[in-house]
Every structure is written in structure tokens, then in C-alpha cells.
PDB file of C-alpha atoms in Angstrom:
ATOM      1  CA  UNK A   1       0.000   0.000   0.000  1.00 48.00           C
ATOM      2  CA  UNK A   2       1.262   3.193  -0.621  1.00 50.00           C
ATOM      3  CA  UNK A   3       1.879   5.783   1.896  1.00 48.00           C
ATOM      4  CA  UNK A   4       0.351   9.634   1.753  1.00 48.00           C
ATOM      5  CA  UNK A   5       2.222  12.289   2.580  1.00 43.00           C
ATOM      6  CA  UNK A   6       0.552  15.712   3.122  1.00 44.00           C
ATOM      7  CA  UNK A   7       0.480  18.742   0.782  1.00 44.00           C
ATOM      8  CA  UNK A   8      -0.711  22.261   1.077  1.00 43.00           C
ATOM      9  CA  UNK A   9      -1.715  24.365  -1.466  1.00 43.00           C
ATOM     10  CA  UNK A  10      -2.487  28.252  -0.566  1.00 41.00           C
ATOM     11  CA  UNK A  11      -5.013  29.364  -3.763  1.00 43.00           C
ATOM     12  CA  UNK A  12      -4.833  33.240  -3.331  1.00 39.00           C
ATOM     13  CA  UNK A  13      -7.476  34.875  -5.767  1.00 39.00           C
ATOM     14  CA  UNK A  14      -8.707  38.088  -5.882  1.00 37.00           C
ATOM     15  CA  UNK A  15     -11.438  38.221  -3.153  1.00 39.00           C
ATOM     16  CA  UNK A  16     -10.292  35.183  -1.222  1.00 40.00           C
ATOM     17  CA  UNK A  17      -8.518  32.610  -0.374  1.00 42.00           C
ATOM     18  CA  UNK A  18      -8.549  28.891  -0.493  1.00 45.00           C
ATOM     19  CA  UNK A  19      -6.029  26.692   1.781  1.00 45.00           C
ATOM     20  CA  UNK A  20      -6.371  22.848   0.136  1.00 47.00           C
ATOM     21  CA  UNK A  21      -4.545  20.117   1.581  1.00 46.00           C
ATOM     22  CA  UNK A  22      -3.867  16.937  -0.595  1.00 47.00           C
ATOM     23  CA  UNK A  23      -2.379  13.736   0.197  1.00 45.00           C
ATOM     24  CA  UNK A  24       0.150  12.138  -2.118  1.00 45.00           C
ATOM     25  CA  UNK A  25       2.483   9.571  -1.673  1.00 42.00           C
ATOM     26  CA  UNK A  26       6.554  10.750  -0.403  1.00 44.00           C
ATOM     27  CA  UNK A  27       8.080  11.130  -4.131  1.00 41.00           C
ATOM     28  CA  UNK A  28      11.203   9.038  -2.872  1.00 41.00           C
ATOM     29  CA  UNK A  29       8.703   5.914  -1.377  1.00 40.00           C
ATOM     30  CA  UNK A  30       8.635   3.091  -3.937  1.00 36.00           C
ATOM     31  CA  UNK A  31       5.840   0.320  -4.377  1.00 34.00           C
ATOM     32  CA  UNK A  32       7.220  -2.734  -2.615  1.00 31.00           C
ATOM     33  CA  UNK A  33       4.761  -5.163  -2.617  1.00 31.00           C
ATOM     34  CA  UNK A  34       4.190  -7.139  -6.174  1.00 28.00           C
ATOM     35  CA  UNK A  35       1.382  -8.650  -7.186  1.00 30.00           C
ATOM     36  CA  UNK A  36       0.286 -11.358  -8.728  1.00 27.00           C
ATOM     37  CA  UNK A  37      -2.814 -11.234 -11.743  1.00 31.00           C
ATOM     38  CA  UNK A  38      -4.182 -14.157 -10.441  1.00 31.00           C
ATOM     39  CA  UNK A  39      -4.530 -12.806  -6.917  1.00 35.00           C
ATOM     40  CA  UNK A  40      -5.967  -9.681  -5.402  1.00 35.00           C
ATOM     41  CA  UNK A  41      -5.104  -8.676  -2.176  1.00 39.00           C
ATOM     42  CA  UNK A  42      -8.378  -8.006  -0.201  1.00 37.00           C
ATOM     43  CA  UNK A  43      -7.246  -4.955   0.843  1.00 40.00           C
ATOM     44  CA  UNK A  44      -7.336  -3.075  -2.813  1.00 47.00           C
ATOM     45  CA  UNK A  45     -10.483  -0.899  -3.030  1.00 53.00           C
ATOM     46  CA  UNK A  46     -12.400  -0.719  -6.177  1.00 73.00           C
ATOM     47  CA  UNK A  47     -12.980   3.277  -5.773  1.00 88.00           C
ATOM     48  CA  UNK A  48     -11.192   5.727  -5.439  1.00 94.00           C
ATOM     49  CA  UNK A  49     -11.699   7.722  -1.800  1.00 95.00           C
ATOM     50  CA  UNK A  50     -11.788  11.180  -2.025  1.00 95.00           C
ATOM     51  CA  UNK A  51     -12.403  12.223   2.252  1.00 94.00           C
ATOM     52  CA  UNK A  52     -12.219  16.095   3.521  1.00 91.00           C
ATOM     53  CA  UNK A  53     -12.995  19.000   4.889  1.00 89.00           C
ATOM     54  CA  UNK A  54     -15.099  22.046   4.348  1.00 90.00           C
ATOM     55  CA  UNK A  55     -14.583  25.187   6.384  1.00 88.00           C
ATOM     56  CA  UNK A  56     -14.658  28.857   5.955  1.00 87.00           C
ATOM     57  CA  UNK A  57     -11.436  30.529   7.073  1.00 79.00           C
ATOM     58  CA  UNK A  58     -10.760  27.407   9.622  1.00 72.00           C
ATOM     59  CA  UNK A  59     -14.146  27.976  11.735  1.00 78.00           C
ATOM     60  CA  UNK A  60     -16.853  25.469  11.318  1.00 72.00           C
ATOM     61  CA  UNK A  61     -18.866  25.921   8.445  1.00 81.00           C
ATOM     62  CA  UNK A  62     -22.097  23.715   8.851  1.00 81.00           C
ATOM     63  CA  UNK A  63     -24.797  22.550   6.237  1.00 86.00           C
ATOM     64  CA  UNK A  64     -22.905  22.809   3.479  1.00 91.00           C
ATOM     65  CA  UNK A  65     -23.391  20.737   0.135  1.00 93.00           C
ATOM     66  CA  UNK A  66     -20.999  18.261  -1.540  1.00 94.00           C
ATOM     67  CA  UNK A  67     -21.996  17.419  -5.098  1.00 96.00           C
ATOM     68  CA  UNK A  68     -20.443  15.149  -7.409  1.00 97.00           C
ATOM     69  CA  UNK A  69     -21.584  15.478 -11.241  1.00 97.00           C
ATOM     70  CA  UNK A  70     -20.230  12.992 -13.636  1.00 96.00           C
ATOM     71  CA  UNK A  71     -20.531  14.995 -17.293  1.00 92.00           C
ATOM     72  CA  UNK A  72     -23.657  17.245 -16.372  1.00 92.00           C
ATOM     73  CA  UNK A  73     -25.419  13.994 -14.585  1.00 96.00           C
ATOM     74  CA  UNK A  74     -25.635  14.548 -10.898  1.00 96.00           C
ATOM     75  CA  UNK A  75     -24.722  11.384  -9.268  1.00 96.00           C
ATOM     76  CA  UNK A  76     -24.095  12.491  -5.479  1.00 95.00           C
ATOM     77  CA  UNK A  77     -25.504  14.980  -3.108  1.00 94.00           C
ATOM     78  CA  UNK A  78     -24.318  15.185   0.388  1.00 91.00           C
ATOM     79  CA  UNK A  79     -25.341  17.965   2.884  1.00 90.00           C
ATOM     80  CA  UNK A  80     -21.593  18.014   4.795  1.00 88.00           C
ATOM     81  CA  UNK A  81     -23.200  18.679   8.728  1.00 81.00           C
ATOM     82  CA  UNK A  82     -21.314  20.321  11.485  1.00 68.00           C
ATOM     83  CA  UNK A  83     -18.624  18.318  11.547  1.00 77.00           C
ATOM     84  CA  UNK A  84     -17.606  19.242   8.256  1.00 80.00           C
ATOM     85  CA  UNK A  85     -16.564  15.965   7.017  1.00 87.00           C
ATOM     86  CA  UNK A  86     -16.868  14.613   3.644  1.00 91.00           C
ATOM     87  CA  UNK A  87     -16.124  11.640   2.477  1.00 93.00           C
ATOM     88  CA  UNK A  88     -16.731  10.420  -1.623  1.00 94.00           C
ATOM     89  CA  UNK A  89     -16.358   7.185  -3.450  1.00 94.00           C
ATOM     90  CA  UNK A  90     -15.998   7.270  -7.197  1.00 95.00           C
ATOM     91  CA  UNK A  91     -15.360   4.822  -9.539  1.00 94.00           C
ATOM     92  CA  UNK A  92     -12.361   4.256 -11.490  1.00 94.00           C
ATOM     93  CA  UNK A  93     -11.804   5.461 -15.147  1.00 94.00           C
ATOM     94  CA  UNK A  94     -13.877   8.378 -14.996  1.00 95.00           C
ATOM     95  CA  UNK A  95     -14.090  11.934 -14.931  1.00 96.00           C
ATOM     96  CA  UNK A  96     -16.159  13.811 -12.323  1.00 97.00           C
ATOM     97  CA  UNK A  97     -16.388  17.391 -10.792  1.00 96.00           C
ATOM     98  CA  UNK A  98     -17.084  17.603  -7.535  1.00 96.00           C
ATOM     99  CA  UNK A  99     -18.846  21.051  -5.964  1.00 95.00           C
ATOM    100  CA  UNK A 100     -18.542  22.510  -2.439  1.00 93.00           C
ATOM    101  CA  UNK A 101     -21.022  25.048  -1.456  1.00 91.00           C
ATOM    102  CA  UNK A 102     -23.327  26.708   0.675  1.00 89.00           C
ATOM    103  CA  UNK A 103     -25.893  30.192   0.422  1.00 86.00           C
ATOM    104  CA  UNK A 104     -23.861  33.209   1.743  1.00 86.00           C
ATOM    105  CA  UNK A 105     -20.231  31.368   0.548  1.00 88.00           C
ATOM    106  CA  UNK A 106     -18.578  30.959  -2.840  1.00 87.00           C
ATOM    107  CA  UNK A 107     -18.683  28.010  -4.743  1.00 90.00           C
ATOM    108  CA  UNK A 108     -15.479  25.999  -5.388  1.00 92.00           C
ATOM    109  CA  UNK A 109     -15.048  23.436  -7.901  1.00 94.00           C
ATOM    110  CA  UNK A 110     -12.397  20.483  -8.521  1.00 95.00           C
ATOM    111  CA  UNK A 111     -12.318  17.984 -11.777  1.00 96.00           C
ATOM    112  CA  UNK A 112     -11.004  14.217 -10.426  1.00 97.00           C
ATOM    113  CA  UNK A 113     -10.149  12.011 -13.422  1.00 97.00           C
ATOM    114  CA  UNK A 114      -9.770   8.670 -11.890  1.00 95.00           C
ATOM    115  CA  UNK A 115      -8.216   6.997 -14.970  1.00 94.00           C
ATOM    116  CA  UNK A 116      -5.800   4.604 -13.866  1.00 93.00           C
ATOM    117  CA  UNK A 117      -3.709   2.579 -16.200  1.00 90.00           C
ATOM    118  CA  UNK A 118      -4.736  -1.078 -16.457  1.00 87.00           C
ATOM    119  CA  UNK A 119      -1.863  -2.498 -15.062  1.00 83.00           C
ATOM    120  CA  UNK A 120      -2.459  -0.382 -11.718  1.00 80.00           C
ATOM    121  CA  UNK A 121      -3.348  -2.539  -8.826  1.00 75.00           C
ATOM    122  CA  UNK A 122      -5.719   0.911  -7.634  1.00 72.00           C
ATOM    123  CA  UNK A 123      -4.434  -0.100  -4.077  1.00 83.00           C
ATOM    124  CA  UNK A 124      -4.823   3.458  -3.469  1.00 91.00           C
ATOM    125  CA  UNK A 125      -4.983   5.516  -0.274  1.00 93.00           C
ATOM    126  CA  UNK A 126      -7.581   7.793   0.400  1.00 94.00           C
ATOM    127  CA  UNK A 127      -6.964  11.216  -0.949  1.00 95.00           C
ATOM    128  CA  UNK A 128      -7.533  13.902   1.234  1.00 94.00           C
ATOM    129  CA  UNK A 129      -8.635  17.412   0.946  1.00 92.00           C
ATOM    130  CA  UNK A 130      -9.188  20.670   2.691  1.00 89.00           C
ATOM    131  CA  UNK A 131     -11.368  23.413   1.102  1.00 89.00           C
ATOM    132  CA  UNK A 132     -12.046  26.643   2.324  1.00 88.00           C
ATOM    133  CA  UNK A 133     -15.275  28.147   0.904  1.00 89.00           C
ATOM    134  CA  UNK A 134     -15.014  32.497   1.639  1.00 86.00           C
ATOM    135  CA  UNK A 135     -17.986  33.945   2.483  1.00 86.00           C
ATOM    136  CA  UNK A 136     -19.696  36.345   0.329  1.00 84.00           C
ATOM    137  CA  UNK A 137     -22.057  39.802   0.718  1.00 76.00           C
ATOM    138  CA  UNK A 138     -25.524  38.339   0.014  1.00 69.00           C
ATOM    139  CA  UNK A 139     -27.037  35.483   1.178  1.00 58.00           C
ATOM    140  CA  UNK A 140     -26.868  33.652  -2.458  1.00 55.00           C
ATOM    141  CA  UNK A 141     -23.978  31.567  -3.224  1.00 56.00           C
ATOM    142  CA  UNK A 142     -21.417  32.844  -5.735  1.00 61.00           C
ATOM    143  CA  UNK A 143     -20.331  30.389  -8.041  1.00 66.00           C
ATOM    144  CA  UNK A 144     -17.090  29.899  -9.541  1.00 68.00           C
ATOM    145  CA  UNK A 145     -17.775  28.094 -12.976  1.00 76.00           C
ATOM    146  CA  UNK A 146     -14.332  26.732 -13.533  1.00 83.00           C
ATOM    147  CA  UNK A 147     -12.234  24.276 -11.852  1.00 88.00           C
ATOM    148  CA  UNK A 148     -10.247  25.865  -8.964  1.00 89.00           C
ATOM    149  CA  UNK A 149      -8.103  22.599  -9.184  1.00 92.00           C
ATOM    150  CA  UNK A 150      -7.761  19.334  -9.913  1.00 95.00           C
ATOM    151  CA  UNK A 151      -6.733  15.484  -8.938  1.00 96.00           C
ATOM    152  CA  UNK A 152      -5.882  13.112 -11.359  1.00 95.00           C
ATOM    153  CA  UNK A 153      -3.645   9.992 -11.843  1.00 95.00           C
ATOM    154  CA  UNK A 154       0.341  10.616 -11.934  1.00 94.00           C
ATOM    155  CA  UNK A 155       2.172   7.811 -13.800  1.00 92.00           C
ATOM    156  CA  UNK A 156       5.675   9.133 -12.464  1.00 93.00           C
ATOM    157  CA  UNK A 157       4.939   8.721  -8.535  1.00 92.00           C
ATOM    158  CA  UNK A 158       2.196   6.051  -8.909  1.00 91.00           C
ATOM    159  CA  UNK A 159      -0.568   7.514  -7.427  1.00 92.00           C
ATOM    160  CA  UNK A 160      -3.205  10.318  -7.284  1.00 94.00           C
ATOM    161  CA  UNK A 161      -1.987  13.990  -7.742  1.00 95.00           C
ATOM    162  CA  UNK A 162      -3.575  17.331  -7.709  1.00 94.00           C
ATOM    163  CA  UNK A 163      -2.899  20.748  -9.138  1.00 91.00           C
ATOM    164  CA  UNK A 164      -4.391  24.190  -8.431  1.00 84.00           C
ATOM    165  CA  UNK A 165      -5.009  26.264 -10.579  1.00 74.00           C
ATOM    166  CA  UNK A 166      -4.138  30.232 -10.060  1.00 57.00           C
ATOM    167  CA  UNK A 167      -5.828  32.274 -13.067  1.00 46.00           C
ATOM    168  CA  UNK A 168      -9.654  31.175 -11.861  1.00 40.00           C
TER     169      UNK A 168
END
């Protein structure tokens, strides 16, 4: 299995700012284990885990609203309650854009491709995520069309990566 190690993006925009933490695996940390076709450890998931947090500026930030579109289909809708904690499972081989919001707070998008390649084993740990949604004037949520980042699959570490994006 391989092993996270923490990352933490600062997104400074004009009008706010977005602290996202993502987990990726310690660039120098090689796969150990090999495995064989005929045998699957038990232990390999068959999604990929996407878990979280949604705040505003650190303080709690209750009732807000997790969705998960895959194309313009809405597949998930999760009202994220006071403890803030989110956690998503998508399938592999897809793409997906998952929205954070709330009335009164901006809306924050990410794109996840979860394309792996086919000989990936997908033993894959969670991938973790901090988003800070800023609040806004009126009491209608402000919605930020594009992608303020995105997670995707990294063929030279051999695992899940993200980027953020800084002209959005």
C-alpha cells in the first residue's frame, strides 16, 4: 500500500482565499509489494476515496453541500453537517467534478479524473482534501464556474496527484 504524505496548497485569488490540503504519496517511497494477476489482495479498493474537509477561514462551516456530477449527470448529493466531514467514493476510469457550497459562501469546484492505467493494482490511499469556501455579501452563493483545481492519476509517482489552478 502506498503511503500519503501531506500537501498544502495556498489558492490566493482576488477576493479570497482557499487553503487545500492533498495527500500524495513521499516522491522518494517506492511500491514494494508485487502482485500477482491471479490474486488480489483483499485490501485493494475498487474506488477511489476522495475524504475532507469544508470550512470557511478554519471555523466550522455547517450545512454545506458536496456534489459530485459525472458529465452534467448529478450522481451524489451530500449535505456536509457540522462536523464538516466529507467523504466520496468514485469509480475508477472516470471523470467527475465535484462542488462545495453553501448560500452566503462561494462556490469551489475540482475535476477528479480517476483513470488509472490497467496495469495499476488501484491499491490506493484515500486522498484527502481541505477546502475553504469564503464567504460572500448576500445570502446567495457565488459560483465559480471553472475548476479551482484538480486530482488526477500521476504515472511518475504512482498515485493520485492534484494541481491548483491560479488564473480562476
Amino acid at each position: 500500500m502506498k503511503k500519503p504524505r501531506l500537501i498544502t496548497f495556498l489558492l490566493i485569488l482576488p477576493g479570497f482565499v482557499c487553503l487545500i490540503h492533498c495527500s500524495a504519496p513521499d516522491k522518494g517511497e517506492k511500491e514494494k509489494d508485487i502482485q500477482s494477476t491471479s490474486e488480489v489482495p483483499a485490501t485493494l479498493k475498487a474506488n477511489f476515496t476522495l475524504v475532507g474537509r469544508i470550512h470557511a477561514g478554519g471555523d466550522t462551516l455547517t450545512n454545506s453541500v458536496l456534489e459530485i456530477y459525472e458529465g452534467s449527470v448529478l450522481v451524489e448529493e451530500t449535505k456536509v453537517t457540522n462536523n464538516q466531514r466529507f467523504q466520496a467514493n468514485l469509480q475508477f476510469n472516470k471523470e467527475y467534478t465535484v462542488v462545495f457550497s453553501k448560500p452566503g459562501f462561494s462556490t469551489k469546484r475540482i475535476s477528479v479524473n480517476t483513470d488509472i492505467p490497467d496495469n495499476t493494482n488501484n491499491g490506493f490511499p484515500p486522498f484527502q482534501i481541505e477546502v475553504g469556501l469564503d464567504q460572500v455579501q448576500t445570502n446567495a452563493a457565488i459560483d465559480q464556474p471553472n475548476p479551482v483545481g484538480k486530482i488526477y492519476y500521476n504515472a511518475e509517482i504512482d498515485n493520485f496527484d492534484s494541481e491548483v489552478f491560479m488564473d480562476h
